[in-house]
CSV table of C-alpha atoms in Angstrom, one decimal:
chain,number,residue,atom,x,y,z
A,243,UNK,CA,-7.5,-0.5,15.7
A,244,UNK,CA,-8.5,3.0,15.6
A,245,UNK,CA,-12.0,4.2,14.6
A,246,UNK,CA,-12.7,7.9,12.9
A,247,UNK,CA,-14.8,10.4,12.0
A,248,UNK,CA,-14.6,9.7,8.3
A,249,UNK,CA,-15.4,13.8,7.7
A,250,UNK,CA,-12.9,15.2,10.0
A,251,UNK,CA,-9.0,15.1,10.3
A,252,UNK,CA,-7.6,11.9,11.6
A,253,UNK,CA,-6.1,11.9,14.9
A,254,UNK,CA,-4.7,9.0,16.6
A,255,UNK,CA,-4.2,8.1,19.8
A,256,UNK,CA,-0.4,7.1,21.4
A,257,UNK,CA,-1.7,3.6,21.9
A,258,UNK,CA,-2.2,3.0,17.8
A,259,UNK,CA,0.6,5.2,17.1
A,260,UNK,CA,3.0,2.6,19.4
A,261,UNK,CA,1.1,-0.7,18.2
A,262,UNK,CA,1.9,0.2,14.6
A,263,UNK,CA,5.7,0.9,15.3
A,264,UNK,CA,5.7,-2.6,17.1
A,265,UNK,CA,3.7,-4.4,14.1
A,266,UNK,CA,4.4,-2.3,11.2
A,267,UNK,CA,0.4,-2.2,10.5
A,268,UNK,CA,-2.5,-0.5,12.2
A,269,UNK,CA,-6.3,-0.7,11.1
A,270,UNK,CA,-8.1,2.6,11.1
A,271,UNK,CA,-11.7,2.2,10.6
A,272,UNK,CA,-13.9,4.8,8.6
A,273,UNK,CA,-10.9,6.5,7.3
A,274,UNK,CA,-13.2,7.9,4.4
A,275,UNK,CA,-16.8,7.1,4.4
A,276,UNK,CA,-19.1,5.0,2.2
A,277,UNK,CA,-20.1,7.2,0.4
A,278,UNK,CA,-16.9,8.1,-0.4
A,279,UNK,CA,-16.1,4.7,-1.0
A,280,UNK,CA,-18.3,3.8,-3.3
A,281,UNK,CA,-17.7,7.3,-5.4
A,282,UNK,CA,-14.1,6.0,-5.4
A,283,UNK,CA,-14.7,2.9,-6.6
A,284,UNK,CA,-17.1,4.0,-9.5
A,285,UNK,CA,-14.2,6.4,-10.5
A,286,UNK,CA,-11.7,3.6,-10.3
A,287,UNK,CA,-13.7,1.4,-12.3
A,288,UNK,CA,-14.2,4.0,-14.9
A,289,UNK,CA,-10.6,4.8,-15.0
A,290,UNK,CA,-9.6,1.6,-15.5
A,291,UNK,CA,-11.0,1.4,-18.7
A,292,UNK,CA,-8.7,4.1,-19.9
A,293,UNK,CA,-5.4,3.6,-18.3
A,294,UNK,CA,-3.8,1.6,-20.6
A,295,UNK,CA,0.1,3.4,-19.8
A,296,UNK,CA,0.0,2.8,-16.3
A,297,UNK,CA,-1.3,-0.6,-16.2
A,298,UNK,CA,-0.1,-4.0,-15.0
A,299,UNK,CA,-1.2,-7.2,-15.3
A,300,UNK,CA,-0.9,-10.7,-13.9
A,301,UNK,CA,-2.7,-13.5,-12.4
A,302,UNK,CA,-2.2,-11.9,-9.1
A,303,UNK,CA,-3.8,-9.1,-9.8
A,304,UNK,CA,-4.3,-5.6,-12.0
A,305,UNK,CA,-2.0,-2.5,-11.0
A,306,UNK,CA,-2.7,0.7,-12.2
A,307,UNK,CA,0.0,3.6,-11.1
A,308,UNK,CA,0.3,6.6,-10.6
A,309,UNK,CA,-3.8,6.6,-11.5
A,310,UNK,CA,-4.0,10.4,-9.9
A,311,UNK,CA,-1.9,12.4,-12.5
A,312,UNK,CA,-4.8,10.7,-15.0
A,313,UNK,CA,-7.9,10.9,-12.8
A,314,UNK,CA,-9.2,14.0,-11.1
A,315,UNK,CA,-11.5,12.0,-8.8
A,316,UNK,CA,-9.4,9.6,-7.7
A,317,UNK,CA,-6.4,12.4,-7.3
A,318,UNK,CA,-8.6,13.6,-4.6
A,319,UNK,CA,-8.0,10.6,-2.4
A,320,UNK,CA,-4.5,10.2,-3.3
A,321,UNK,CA,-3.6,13.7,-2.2
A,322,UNK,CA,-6.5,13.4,1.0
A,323,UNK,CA,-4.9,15.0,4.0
A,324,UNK,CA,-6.6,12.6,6.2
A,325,UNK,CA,-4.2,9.8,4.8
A,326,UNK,CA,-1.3,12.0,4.9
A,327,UNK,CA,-1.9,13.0,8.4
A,328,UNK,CA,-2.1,9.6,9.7
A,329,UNK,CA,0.3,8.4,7.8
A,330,UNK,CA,3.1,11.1,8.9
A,331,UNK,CA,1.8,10.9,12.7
A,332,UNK,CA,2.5,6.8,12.0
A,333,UNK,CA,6.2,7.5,11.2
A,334,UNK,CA,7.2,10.4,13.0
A,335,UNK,CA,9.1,12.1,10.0
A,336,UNK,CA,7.9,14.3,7.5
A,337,UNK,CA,6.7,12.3,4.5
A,338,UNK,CA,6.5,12.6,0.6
A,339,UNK,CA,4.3,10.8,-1.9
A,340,UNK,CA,6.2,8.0,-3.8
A,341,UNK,CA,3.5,6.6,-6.2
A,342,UNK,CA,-0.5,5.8,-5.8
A,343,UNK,CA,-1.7,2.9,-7.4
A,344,UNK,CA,-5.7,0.9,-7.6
A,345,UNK,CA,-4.6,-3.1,-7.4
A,346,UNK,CA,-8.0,-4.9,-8.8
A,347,UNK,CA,-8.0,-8.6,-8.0
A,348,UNK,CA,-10.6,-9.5,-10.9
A,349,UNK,CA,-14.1,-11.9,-9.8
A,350,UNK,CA,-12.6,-15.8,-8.8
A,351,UNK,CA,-8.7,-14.7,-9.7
A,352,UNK,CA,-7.9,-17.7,-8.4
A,353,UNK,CA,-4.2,-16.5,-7.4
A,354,UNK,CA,-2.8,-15.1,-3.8
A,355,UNK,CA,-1.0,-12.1,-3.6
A,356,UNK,CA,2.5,-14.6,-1.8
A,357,UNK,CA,3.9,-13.3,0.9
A,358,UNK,CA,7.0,-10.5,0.0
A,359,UNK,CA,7.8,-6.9,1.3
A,360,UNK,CA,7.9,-3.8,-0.5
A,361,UNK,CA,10.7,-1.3,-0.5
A,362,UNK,CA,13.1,-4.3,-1.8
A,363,UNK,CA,11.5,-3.4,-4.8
A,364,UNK,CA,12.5,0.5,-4.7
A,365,UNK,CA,15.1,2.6,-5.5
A,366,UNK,CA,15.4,4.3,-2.6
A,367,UNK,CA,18.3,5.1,0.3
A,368,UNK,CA,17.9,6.1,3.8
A,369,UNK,CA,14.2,5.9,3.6
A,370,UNK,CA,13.4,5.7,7.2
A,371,UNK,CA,9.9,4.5,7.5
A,372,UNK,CA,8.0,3.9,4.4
A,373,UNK,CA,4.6,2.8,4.8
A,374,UNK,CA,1.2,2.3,2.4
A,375,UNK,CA,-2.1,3.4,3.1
A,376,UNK,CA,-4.2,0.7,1.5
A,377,UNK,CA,-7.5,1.9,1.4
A,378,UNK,CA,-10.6,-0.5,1.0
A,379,UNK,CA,-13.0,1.1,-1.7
A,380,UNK,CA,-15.0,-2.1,-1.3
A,381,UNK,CA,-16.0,-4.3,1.1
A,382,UNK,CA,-12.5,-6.9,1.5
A,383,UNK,CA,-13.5,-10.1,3.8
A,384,UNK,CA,-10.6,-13.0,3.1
A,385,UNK,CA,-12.8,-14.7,0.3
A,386,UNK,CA,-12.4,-11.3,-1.3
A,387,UNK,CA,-8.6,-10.8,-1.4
A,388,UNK,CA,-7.8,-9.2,2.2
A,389,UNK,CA,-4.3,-8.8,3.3
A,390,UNK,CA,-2.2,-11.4,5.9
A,391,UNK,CA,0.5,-9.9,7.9
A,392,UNK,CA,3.5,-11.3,9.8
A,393,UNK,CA,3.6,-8.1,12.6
A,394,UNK,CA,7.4,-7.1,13.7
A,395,UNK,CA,8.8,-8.6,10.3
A,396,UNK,CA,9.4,-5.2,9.4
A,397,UNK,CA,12.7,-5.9,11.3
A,398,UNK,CA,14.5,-7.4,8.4
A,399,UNK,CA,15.4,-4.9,6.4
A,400,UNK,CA,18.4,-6.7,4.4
A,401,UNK,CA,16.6,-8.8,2.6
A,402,UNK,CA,16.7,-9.4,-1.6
A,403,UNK,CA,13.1,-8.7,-3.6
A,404,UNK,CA,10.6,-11.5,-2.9
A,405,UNK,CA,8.2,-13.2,-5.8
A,406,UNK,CA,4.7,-12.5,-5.5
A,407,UNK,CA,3.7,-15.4,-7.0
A,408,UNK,CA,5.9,-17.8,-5.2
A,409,UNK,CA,4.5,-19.0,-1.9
A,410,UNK,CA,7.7,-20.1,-0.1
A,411,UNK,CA,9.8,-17.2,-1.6
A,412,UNK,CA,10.0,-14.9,1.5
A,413,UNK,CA,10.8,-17.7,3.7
A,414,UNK,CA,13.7,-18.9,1.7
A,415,UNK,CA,15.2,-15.5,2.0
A,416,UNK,CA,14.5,-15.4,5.9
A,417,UNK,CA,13.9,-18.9,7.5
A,418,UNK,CA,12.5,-17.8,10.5
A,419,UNK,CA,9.3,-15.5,9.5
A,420,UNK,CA,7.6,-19.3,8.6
A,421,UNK,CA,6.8,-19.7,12.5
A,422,UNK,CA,5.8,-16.1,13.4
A,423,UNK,CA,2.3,-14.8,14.4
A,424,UNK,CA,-0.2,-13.9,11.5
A,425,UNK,CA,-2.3,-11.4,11.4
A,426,UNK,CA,-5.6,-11.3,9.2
A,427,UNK,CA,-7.2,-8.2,8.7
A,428,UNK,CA,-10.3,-8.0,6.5
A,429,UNK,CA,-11.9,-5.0,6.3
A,430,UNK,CA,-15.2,-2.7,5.2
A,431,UNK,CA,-15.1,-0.2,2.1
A,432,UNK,CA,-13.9,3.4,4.1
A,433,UNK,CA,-11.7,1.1,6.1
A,434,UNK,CA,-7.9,1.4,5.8
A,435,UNK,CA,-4.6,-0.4,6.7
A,436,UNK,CA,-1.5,1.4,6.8
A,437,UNK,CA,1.6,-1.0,6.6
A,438,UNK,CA,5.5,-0.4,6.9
A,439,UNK,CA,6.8,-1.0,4.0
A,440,UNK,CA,9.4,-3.7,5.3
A,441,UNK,CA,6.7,-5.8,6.6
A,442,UNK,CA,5.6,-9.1,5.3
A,443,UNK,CA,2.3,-9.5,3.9
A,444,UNK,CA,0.2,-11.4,1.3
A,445,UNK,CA,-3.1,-11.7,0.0
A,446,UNK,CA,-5.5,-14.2,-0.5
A,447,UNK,CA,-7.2,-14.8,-4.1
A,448,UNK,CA,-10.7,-13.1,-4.6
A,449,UNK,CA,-13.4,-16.3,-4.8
A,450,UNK,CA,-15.7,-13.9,-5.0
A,451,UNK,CA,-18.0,-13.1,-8.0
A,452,UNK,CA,-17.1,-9.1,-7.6
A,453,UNK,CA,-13.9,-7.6,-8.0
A,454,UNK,CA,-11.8,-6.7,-5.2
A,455,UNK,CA,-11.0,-2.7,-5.3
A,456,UNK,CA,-8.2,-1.1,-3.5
A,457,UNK,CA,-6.7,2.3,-3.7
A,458,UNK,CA,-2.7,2.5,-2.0
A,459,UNK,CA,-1.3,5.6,-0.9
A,460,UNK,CA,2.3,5.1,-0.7
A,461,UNK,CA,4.7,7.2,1.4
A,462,UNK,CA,8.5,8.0,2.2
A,463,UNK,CA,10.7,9.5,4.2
A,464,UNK,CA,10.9,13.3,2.6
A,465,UNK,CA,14.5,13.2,2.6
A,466,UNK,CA,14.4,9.8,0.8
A,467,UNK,CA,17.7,9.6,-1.9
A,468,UNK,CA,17.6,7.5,-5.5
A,469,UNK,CA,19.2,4.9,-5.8
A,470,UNK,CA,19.4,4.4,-9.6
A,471,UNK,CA,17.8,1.3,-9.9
A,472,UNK,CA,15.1,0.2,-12.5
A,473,UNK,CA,11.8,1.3,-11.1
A,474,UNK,CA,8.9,2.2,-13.4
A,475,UNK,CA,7.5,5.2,-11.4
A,476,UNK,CA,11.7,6.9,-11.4
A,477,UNK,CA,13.0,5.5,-15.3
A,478,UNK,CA,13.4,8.3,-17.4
A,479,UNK,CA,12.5,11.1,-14.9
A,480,UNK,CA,16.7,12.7,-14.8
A,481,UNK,CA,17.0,12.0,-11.1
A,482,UNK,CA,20.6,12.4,-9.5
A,483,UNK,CA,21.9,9.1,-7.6
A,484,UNK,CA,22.3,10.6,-4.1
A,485,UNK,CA,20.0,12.6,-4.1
A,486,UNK,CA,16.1,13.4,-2.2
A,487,UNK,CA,13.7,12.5,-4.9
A,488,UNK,CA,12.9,16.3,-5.0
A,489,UNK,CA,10.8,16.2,-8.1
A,490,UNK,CA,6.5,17.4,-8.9
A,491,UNK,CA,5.9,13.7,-9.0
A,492,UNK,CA,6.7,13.0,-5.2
A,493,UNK,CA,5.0,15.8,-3.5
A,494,UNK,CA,5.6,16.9,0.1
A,495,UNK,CA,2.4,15.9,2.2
């Protein structure tokens, strides 16, 4: 775990920078303030309201992507440099933005977030090390809806899309990850968890009578190609199988 300055640049030491290539997550306290935070979260819940195109819904929870081409406020933290900078210093490459997105697990949801990885779900090639910055805009304890991890599963990197919804999904498709370690991280508003995006996770449901708010960075290897599959953030956009994702969409950072 790594604690910050939440006004400054991040900087991280080589002791956090070599836990998270073990685990495929790190903790970094404080990554914004809480007054930043909370300045977020209004502008989350107020956009909400009115992003009806980018908007997702289940029982799981309420996705809203690419919520910084509609929001200047909320544009700020997607483009912050302080995420970027850890981010890139976590994977060593250069990095480019793939999508942001808030995930709002309503008051007594009553439904986990199952255990699955991410970048099954992309369309990308040759993406080296993808990772999320999920960013706590308010306080997350594990009644709330914080994130379980199964550290070093970012190993299997072969395996088909997982269900969210479907509790033993991810350990049909890989027998072994039902035994490993699990780590439970629940964090403050300000607080962030950056996570490869090969490594297993879940949520708990939100018991909670106050919505769970999180904001998620998400970013890829710059030289990232398209793979031409069905993805809502790429359909429609004229990008070239084969090619880097070289588009306004998926800025450099």
């Amino acid at each position: 775990m790594t604690t910050t300055d939440p006004t400054t640049a991040v900087t991280l030491d080589d002791e956090t920078i070599s836990a998270y290539r073990r685990d495929g997550v790190v903790r970094i306290r404080n990554i914004i303030s809480a007054d930043e935070a909370a300045r977020f979260r209004d502008a989350a819940t107020a956009a909400t309201r009115t992003a009806e195109d980018n908007f997702t819904g289940s029982a799981i929870f309420n996705q809203y992507v690419n919520i910084w081409r509609q929001d200047d406020v909320l544009r700020e933290l997607t483009l912050d440099t302080r995420l970027a900078a850890a981010a890139t210093a976590l994977a060593g490459v250069p990095l480019r933005l793939w999508h942001d997105q808030l995930l709002i697990k309503p008051p007594h949801n009553g439904a986990a977030t199952e255990f699955h990885q991410d970048a099954p779900y992309w369309p990308h090639g040759g993406s080296r090390h993808s990772l999320s910055a999920w960013v706590a805009l308010v306080d997350v304890p594990v009644e709330r809806g914080c994130m379980t991890f199964i550290p070093g599963s970012h190993d299997h990197q072969d395996l088909r899309r997982q269900d969210l919804s479907d509790s033993d999904d991810l350990f049909r498709a890989s027998p072994d990850l039902r035994w490993e370690e699990r780590l439970t991280i629940p964090l403050r508003a300000g607080d962030c968890t950056f996570h490869n995006a090969y490594l297993a996770h879940s949520a708990t449901p939100n018991l909670t009578d106050d919505p769970r708010i999180a904001h998620v960075a998400i970013y890829i290897d710059a030289e990232t190609t398209y793979t031409g599959a069905g993805h809502v953030v790429t359909d429609g956009l004229g990008l070239t199988v084969g090619e880097p994702l070289d588009h306004e969409l998926f800025p450099r950072v």
